[in-house]
Each structure stands twice: as structure tokens, then as C-alpha cells.
Tab-separated table of C-alpha atoms and ligand atoms in Angstrom:
chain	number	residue	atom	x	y	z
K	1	UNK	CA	96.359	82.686	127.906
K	2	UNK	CA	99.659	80.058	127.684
K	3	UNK	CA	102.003	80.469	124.893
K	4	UNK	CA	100.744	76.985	123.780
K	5	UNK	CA	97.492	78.959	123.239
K	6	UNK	CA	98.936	81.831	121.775
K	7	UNK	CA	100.598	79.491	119.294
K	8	UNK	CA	97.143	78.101	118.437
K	9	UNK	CA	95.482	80.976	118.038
K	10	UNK	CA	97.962	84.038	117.153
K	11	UNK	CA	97.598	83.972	113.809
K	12	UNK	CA	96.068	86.493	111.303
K	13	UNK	CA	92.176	86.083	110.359
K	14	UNK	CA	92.717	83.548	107.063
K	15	UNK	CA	90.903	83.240	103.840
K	16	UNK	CA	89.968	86.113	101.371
K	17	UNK	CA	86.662	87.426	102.660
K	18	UNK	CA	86.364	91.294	103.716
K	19	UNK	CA	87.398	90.419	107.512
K	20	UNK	CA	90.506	88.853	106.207
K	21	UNK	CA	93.887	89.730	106.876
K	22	UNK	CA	94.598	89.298	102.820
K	23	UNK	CA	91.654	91.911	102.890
K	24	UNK	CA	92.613	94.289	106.006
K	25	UNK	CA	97.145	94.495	105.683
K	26	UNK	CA	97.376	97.874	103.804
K	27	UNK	CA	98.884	99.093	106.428
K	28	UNK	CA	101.245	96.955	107.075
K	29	UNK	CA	101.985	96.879	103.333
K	30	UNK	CA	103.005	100.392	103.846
K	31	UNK	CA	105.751	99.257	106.111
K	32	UNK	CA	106.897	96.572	103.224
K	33	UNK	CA	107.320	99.735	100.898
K	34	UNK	CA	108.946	101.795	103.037
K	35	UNK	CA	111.468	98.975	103.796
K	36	UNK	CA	112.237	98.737	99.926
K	37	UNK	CA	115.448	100.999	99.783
K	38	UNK	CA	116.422	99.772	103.182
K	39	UNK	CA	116.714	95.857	101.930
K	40	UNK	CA	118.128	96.877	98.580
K	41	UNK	CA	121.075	98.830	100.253
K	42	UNK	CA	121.376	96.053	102.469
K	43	UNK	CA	122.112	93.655	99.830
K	44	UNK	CA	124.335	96.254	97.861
K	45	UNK	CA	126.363	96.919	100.383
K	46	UNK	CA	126.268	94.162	103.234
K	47	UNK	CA	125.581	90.991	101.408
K	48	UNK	CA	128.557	89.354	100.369
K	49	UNK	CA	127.897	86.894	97.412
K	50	UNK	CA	131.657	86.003	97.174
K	51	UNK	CA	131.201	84.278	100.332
K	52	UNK	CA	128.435	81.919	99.661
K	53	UNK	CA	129.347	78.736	97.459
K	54	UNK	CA	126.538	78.443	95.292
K	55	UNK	CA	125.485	76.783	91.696
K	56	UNK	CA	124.619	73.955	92.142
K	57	UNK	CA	123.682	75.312	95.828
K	58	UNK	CA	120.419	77.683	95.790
K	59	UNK	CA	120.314	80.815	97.846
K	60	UNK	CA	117.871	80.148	100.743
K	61	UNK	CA	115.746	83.232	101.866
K	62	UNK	CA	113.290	83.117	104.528
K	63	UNK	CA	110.213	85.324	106.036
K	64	UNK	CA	109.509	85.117	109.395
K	65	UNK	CA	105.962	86.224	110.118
K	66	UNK	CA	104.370	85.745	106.769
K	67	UNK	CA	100.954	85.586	107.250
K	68	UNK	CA	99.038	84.773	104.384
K	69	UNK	CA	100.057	87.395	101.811
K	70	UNK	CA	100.154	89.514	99.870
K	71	UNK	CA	102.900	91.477	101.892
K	72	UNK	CA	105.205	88.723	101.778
K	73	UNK	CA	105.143	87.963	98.493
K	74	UNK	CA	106.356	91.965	97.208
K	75	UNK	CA	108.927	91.729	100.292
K	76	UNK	CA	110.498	87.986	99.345
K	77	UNK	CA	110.125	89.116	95.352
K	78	UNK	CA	112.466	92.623	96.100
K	79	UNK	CA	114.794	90.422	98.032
K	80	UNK	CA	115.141	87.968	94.898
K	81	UNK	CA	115.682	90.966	92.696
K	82	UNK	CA	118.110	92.634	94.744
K	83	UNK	CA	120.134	89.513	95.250
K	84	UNK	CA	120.149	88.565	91.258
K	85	UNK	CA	120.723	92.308	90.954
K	86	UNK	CA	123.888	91.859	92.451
K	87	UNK	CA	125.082	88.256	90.646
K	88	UNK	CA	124.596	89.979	88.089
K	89	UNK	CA	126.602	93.563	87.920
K	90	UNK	CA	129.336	92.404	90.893
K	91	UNK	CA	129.217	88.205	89.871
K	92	UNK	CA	131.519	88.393	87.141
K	93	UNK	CA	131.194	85.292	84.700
K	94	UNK	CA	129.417	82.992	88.133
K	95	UNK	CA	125.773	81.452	87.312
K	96	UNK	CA	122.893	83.224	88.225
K	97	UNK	CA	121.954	80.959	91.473
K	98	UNK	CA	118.571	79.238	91.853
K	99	UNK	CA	116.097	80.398	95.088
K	100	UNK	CA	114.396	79.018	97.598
K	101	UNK	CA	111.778	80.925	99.640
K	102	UNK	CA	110.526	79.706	103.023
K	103	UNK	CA	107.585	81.140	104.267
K	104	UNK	CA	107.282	80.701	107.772
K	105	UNK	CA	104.350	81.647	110.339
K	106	UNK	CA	102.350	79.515	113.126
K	107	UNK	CA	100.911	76.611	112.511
K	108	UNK	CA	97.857	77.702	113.097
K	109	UNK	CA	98.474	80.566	110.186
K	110	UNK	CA	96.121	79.704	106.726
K	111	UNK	CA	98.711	78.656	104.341
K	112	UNK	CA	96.423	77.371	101.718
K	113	UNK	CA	95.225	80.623	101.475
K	114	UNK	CA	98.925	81.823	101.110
K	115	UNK	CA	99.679	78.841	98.729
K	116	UNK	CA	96.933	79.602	96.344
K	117	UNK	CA	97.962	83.274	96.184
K	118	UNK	CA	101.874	82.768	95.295
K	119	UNK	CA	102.586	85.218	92.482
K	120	UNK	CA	102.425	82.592	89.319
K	121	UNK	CA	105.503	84.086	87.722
K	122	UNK	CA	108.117	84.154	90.653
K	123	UNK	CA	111.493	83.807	90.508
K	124	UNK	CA	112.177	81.184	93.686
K	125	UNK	CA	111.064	78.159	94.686
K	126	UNK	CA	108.495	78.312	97.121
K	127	UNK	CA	108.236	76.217	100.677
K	128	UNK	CA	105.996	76.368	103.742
K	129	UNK	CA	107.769	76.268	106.793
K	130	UNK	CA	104.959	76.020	110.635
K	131	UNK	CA	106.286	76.958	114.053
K	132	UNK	CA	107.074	79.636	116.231
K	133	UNK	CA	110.190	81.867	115.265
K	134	UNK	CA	111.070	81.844	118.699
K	135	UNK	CA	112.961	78.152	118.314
K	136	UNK	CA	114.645	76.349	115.653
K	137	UNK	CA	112.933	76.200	112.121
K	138	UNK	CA	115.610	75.478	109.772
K	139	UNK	CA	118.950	72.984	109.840
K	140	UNK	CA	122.662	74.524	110.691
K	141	UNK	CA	124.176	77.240	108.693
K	142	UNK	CA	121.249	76.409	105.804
K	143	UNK	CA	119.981	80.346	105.168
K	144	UNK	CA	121.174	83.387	103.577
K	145	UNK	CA	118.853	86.088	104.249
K	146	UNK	CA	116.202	86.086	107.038
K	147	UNK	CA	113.399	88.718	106.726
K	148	UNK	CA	110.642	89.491	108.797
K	149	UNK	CA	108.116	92.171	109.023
K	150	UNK	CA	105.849	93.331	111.343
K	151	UNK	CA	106.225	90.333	113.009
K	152	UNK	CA	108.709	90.705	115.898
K	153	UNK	CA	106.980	92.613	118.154
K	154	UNK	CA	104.555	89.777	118.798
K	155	UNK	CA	105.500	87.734	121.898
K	156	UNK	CA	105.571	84.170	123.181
K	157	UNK	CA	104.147	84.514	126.250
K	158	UNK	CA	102.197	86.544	128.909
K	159	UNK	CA	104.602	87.513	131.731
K	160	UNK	CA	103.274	85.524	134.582
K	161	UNK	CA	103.053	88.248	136.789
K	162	UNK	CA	100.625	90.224	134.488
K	163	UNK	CA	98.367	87.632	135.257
K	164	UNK	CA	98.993	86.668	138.811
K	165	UNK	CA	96.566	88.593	141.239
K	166	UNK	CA	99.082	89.105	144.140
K	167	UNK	CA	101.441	90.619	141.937
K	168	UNK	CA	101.763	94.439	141.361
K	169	UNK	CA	102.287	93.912	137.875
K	170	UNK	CA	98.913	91.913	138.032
K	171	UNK	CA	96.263	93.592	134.753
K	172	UNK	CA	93.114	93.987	136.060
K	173	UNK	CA	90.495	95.257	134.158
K	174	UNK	CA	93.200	95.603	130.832
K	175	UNK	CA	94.106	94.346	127.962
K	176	UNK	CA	97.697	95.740	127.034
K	177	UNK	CA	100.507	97.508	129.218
K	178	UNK	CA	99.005	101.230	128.140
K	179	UNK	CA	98.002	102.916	130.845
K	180	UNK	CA	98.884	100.024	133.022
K	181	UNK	CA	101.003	100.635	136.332
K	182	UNK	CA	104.924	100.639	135.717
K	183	UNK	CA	104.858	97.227	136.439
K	184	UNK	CA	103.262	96.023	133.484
K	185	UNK	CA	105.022	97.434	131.670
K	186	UNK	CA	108.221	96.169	132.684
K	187	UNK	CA	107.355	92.601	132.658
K	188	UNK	CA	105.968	92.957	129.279
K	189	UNK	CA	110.014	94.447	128.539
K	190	UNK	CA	111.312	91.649	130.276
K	191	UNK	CA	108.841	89.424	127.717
K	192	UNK	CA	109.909	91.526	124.774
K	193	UNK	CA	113.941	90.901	125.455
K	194	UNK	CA	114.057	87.357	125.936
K	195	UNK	CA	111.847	86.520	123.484
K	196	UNK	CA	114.669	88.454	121.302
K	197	UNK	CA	117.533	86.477	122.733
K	198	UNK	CA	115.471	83.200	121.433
K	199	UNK	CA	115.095	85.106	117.845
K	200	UNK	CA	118.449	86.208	117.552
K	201	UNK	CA	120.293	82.574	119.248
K	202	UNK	CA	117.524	80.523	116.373
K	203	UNK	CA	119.047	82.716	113.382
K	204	UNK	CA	122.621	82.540	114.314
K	205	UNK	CA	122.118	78.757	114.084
K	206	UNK	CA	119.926	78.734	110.798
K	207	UNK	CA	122.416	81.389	108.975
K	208	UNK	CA	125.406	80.883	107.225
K	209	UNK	CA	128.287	83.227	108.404
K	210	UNK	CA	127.850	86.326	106.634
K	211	UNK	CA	124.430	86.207	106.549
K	212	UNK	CA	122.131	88.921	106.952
K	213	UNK	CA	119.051	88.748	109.579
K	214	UNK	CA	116.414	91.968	108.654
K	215	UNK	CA	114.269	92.810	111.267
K	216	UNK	CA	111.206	95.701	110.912
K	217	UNK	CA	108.984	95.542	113.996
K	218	UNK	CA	106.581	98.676	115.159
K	219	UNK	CA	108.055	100.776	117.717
K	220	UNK	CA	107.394	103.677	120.132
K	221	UNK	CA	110.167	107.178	119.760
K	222	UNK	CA	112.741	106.934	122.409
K	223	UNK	CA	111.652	110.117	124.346
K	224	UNK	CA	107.804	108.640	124.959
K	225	UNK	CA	105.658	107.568	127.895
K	226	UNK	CA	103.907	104.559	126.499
K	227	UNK	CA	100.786	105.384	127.049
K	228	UNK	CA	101.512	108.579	124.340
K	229	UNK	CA	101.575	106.067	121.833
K	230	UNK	CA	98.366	106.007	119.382
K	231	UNK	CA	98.390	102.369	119.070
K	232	UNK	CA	98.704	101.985	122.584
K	233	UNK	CA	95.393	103.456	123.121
K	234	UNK	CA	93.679	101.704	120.482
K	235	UNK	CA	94.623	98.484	121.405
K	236	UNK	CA	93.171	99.899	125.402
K	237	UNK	CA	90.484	101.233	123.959
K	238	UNK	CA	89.519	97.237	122.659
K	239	UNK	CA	90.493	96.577	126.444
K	240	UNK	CA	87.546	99.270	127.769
K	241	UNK	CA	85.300	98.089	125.121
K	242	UNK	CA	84.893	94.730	126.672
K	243	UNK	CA	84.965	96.019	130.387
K	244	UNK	CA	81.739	97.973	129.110
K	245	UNK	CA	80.566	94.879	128.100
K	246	UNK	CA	81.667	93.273	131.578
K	247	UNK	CA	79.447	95.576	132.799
K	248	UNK	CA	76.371	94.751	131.485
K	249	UNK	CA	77.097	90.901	131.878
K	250	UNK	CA	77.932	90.103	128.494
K	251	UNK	CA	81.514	88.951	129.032
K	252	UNK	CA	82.785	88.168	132.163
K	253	UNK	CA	85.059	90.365	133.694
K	254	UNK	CA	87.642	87.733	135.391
K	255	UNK	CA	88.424	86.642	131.697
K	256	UNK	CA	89.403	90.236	131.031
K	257	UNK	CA	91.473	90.457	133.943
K	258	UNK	CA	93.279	86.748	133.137
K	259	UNK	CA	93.698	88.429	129.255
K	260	UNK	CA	96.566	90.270	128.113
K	261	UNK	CA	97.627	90.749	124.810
K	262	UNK	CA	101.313	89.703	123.413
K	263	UNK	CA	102.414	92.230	122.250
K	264	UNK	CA	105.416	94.866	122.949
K	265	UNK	CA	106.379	98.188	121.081
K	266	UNK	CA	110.158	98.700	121.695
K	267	UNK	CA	112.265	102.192	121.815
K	268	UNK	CA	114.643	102.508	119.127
K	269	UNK	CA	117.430	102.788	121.804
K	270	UNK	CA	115.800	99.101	123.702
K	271	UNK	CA	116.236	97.456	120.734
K	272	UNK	CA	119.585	98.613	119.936
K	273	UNK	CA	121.097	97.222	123.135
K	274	UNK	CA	118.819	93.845	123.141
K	275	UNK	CA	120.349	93.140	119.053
K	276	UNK	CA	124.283	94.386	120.592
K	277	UNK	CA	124.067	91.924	123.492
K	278	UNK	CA	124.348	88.959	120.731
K	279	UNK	CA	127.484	87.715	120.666
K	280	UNK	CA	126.849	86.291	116.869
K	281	UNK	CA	126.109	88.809	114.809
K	282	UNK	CA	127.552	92.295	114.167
K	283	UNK	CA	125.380	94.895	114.480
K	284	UNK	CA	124.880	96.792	110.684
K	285	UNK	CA	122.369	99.151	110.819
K	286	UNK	CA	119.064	101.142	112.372
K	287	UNK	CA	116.719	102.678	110.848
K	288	UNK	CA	113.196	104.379	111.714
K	289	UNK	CA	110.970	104.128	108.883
K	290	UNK	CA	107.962	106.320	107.967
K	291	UNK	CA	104.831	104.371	107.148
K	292	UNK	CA	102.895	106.462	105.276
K	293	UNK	CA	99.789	104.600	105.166
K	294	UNK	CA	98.041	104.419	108.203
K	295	UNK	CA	96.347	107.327	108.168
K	296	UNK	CA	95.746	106.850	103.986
K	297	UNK	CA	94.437	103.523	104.963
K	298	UNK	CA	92.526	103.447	107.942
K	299	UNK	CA	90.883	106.675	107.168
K	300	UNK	CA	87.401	105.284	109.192
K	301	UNK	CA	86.582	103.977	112.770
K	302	UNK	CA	85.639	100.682	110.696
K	303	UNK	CA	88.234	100.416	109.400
K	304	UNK	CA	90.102	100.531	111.729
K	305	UNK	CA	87.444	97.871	113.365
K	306	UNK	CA	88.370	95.612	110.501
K	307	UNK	CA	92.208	96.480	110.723
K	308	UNK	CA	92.833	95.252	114.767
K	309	UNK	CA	89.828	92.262	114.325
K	310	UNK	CA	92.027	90.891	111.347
K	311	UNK	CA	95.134	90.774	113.992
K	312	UNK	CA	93.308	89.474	116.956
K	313	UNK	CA	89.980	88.127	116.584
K	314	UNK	CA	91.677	84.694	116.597
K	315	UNK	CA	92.947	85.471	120.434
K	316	UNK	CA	89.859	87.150	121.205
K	317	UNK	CA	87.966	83.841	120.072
K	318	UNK	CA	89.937	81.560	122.063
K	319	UNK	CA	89.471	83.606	125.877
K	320	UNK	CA	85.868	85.226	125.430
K	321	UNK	CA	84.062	82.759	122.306
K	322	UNK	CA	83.064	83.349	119.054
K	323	UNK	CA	79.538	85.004	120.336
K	324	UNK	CA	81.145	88.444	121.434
K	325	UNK	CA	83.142	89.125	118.518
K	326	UNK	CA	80.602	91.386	116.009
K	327	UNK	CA	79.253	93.350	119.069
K	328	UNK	CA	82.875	93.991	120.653
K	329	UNK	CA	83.737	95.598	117.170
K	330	UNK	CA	80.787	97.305	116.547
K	331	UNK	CA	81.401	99.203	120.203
K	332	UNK	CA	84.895	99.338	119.233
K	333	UNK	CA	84.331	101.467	116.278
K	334	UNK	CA	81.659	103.527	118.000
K	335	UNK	CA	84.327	104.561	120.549
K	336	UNK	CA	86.449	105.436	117.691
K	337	UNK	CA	84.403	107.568	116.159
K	338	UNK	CA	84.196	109.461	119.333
K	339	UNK	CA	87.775	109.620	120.444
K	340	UNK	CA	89.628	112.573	119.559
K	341	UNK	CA	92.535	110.544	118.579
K	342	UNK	CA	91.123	109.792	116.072
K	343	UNK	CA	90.427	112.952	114.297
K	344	UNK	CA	94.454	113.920	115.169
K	345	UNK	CA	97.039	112.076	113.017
K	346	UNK	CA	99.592	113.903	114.838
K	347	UNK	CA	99.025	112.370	117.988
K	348	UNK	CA	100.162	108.634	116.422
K	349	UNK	CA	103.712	108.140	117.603
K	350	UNK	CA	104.653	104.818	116.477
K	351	UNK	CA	107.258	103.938	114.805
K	352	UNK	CA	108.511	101.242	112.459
K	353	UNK	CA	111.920	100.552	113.554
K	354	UNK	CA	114.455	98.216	110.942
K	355	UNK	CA	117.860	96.581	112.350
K	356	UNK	CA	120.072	95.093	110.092
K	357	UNK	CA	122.510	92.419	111.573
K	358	UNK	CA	124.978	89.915	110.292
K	359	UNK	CA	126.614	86.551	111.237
K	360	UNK	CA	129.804	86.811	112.410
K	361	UNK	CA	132.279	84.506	110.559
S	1	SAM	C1	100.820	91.474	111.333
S	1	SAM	S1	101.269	89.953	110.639
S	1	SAM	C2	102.502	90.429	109.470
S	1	SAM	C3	102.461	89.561	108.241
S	1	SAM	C4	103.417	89.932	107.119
S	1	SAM	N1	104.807	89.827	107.538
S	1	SAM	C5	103.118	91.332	106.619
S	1	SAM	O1	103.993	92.190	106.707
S	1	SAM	O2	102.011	91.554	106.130
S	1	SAM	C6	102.229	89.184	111.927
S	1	SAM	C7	102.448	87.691	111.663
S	1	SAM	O3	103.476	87.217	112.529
S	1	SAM	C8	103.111	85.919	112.929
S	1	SAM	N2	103.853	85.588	114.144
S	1	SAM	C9	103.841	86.230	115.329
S	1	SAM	N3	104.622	85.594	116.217
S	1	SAM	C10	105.145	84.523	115.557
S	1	SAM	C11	106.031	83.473	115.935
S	1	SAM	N4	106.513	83.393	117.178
S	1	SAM	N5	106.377	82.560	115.015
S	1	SAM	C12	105.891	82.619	113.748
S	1	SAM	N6	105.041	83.590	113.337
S	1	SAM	C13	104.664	84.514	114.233
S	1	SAM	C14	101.609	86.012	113.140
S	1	SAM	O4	101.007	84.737	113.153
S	1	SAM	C15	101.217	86.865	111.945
S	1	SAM	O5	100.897	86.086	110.831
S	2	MG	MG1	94.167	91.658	131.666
């Protein structure tokens, strides 16, 4: 797996139909709620609309991640309201400003599907925006706000160790850093914090000083061995799953070796010191939300099938084909149904973690 084929084949499971993400983001949705009151006291108290010339000029908002909805759209729509909110109690006699929304994700992300679905009676303008948040996606000093959820824990690339044989960070038989030697995990760390340094140098460009930049990415509790963490072993168990299937000569096993997924679940106290390293923006606030849904949600094993093939069937596609997909899932939520895990909320650990941070002047 390359990043150039992570970029082609990251993104969320498109359309409408009942394997959708549109279909299968509840939980994630969760996350947007909980991050309501976060945002709004972010814009009450850290967004400074003295500082931004606007009317004629709009204010320019941005989601990083966006998928194909309907998150987005309730996350970008509480931003707009918060923001007016505040024209119009602290703005004095100053226009109401006009809004721009760019919705942002990988070019390989269904944006029709996204397009079609934009709320009919929003308050912004509305603009696509393709590429990987990692570089450059907007012009100098051109963005107010910068959101993303649920997004930032995804990574550019597979450490090249994890996939090189003489290494002792080499994956064999695995799919994730759970349960994975130390080394693993550390290179997937390594992974995790410059891909943040390229997040956090691309935003200090894009935003205008005084600009906020509002991160919420899934976590793991500071005091945790990763392999304690409940998503952790769900995203193994997908990894056993197809060495069972290796087994039995229906995948082959050297393409589970060679496949790793990128993703990383940072401790509260990681992030903290990756965001404080930037020498742009000040660092405003942490928080560790409470997503209340997953367990609402994804109260079955097939559901919680439908949940991880909406996030990475299109990855899944790309090393092992198209052919595997319905079996791997239906194994996968036969070992669900078994595991114990999955009768024990309590044992779910992760986290949502939130930083706030804004441009220096
Ligand atoms: C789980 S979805 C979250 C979608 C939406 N923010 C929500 O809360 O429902 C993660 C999204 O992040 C996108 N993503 C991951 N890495 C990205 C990158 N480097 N650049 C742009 N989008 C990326 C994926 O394509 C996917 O659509
Ligand atoms: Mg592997």
C-alpha cells in the first residue's frame, strides 16, 4: 500500500445504499454532537470577529475530512450559527458577513453524493475542495475557521518499516499496530506526528492570523497499553479474519503481511506535545469528549460489520479484490458475535480527543 494508493482508495464507501457511509456514520455523528458546546465556546470566546475585515469579504470556513455527509453538514451549519451568533450580539452596527463553506476530502471521496445532499436551506455558500489535507488546499491567509472531524487520525502513509521484512517493526500476519511488537507501534507514532507537522504547517498557511484550526480525532486514555483499546481489537480482529481466510487459500497471506492499515489513535498527552511543537499557532484548548453513541449505535456484530466495511472496504478492495469482501464481513461479524468484547461496553477505551489552536498574529 503507497500513499498514492491510499489517496485513491481511502475514502468512505459513497452513494446512499445500506453499505454506505451516508447509511453507516451514526457513530461518528455522535462525535459531531458531542463537539457542539466545544465549537460554540470556541467561537464565543476565541474567535475574534474584530480582527477579520469583512463585508464585502465572506467568512471562509472549511471541513477537512468531510466525507459525503450528513455529519458535515450539522458540524459546518453550528459553525455558521455560532459565528452569525456572535456578529450579531458582540458586532455592533457591522453587516452580517456572507459564508463560504469548503468541503474538503480525497479525490477519490463521492462528492456528488455529498452535493446532492447539501441541506437546501443553508446559510453559506457551498464549494468542493479534492486533495489530501496533508498539503496545501487553499491560497495564503484565505480561511477563518478550519474544522475537521474524525478525520485526523487517518494517515498518509505506511511506515516503511511496517512493511519491510528485515525490519523488526516488519507486520506479519496483521493488519494494525494492536497487538503488534513495540516496534509497530512506534513507527506507526512516528507516521502519526509528521503527518501532524504537514496538517498543522498547511493550516498556518491557509489561515488568517487569528484564526482558529478545530481538530476532533479518536484517541486512546493516556494511562493505556494499546492493545487495551476496543477499537484496536476490532480493527485486529478484521486482521485475523483474513489470516483465517489465508488459511484456507482464499486470500493470500503475503498480501496480508504487505497490508497495514493507516491509521493511528493518539494519547491525549501525544497530541498535546505534537500541536505545542508548532511554532504558529497558540495552543487554546483540550478536551476529551464522550461519544455516547457507539454502543447506542452499533448495538449488533452487523452492525458493526457494516460500520468498519463503510470505512475500509475501499482499501480492502484495492490489496485483496472486490471477490473477498462479503465473505471477509460475514466472518467478521461471526467473530463478533463470539468475542466477549463485545458483550462488555466497559472494556471500549477510546477516546475522542478535541484541540483547539489559533494563528499566531
Ligand atoms: C470517518 S470519515 C469522517 C467524515 C466526517 N468528517 C464525519 O464526521 O462524518 C473520515 C474522512 O476523512 C477523509 N480523509 C482521511 N485522510 C484524509 C486526507 N489526508 N485528506 C483529505 N481527507 C482525508 C476520508 O477520506 C474520510 O472521508
Ligand atoms: Mg500487515
Amino acid at each position: 500500500m503507497t500513499s498514492e494508493d491510499i489517496k485513491t482508495h481511502m475514502a468512505m464507501k459513497g452513494g446512499e445504499g445500506p453499505d454506505s457511509y451516508v447509511q453507516n456514520s451514526t457513530y461518528q455523528r455522535g462525535i459531531v454532537e458531542a463537539a457542539t458546546e466545544n465549537i460554540n465556546e470556541a467561537i464565543a470566546n476565541q474567535f475574534d470577529i474584530n480582527a477579520f475585515p469583512t463585508s464585502p469579504n465572506p467568512i471562509c470556513v472549511a471541513d477537512l475530512g468531510c466525507s459525503t455527509g450528513p455529519n458535515t453538514f450539522k458540524a459546518m451549519q453550528n459553525i455558521v450559527e455560532a459565528i452569525k451568533l456572535k456578529y450579531i450580539s458582540k458586532g455592533g452596527n457591522s453587516k452580517i458577513p456572507d459564508f463560504v463553506v469548503f468541503f474538503n476530502d480525497q479525490v477519490s471521496n463521492d462528492f456528488n453524493t455529498l452535493f446532492k445532499s447539501l441541506p437546501p436551506n443553508r446559510q453559506y455558500f457551498a464549494a468542493g475542495v479534492p486533495g489530501s489535507f496533508h498539503g496545501l488546499l487553499f491560497p495564503k491567509a484565505s480561511l477563518h475557521f478550519i474544522h475537521s472531524s474524525s478525520a485526523a487520525h487517518w494517515l498518509s502513509n505506511i511506515p516503511v518499516d511496517v512493511m519491510d521484512e528485515g525490519s523488526p517493526a516488519w507486520n506479519k500476519g496483521r493488519i494494525f499496530y494492536t497487538n503488534a511488537p513495540k516496534e509497530v507501534k512506534d513507527a506507526y507514532a512516528t507516521q502519526f506526528a509528521k503527518d501532524m507537522e504537514s496538517i498543522l504547517f498547511a493550516r498556518a498557511q491557509e489561515l488568517v492570523s487569528g484564526g482558529l484550526l478545530a481538530l476532533f480525532l479518536s484517541g486512546i486514555p493516556d494511562v493505556m497499553s494499546n492493545s487495551d483499546s476496543h477499537t484496536g481489537i476490532e480493527i485486529d480482529m478484521i486482521g485475523s479474519c483474513l489470516m483465517d481466510m489465508a488459511k484456507v487459500g482464499l486470500v493470500n497471506e503475503a498480501k496480508v503481511d504487505t497490508f497495514n492499515l493507516p491509521l493511528y489513535y493518539p494519547t491525549p498527552k501525544e497530541l498535546k506535545a505534537l500541536v505545542e511543537r508548532s511554532e504558529y499557532f497558540s495552543f487554546e484548548r483540550m478536551a476529551i469528549l464522550k461519544n455516547q453513541k457507539k454502543h447506542v449505535t452499533l448495538q449488533s456484530p452487523s452492525m458493526r460489520a457494516l460500520f468498519f466495511r463503510a470505512l475500509f472496504e475501499g482499501l480492502l478492495v484495492k490489496q485483496f479484490g472486490n471477490e473477498i469482501i462479503d465473505e471477509l464481513f460475514d466472518r467478521y461479524t461471526e467473530k463478533v458475535a463470539r468475542s466477549s468484547f463485545f458483550l462488555n461496553p466497559e472494556i471500549d477505551k477510546t477516546i475522542e480527543l478535541f484541540v483547539l489552536l489559533k494563528r499566531k498574529i
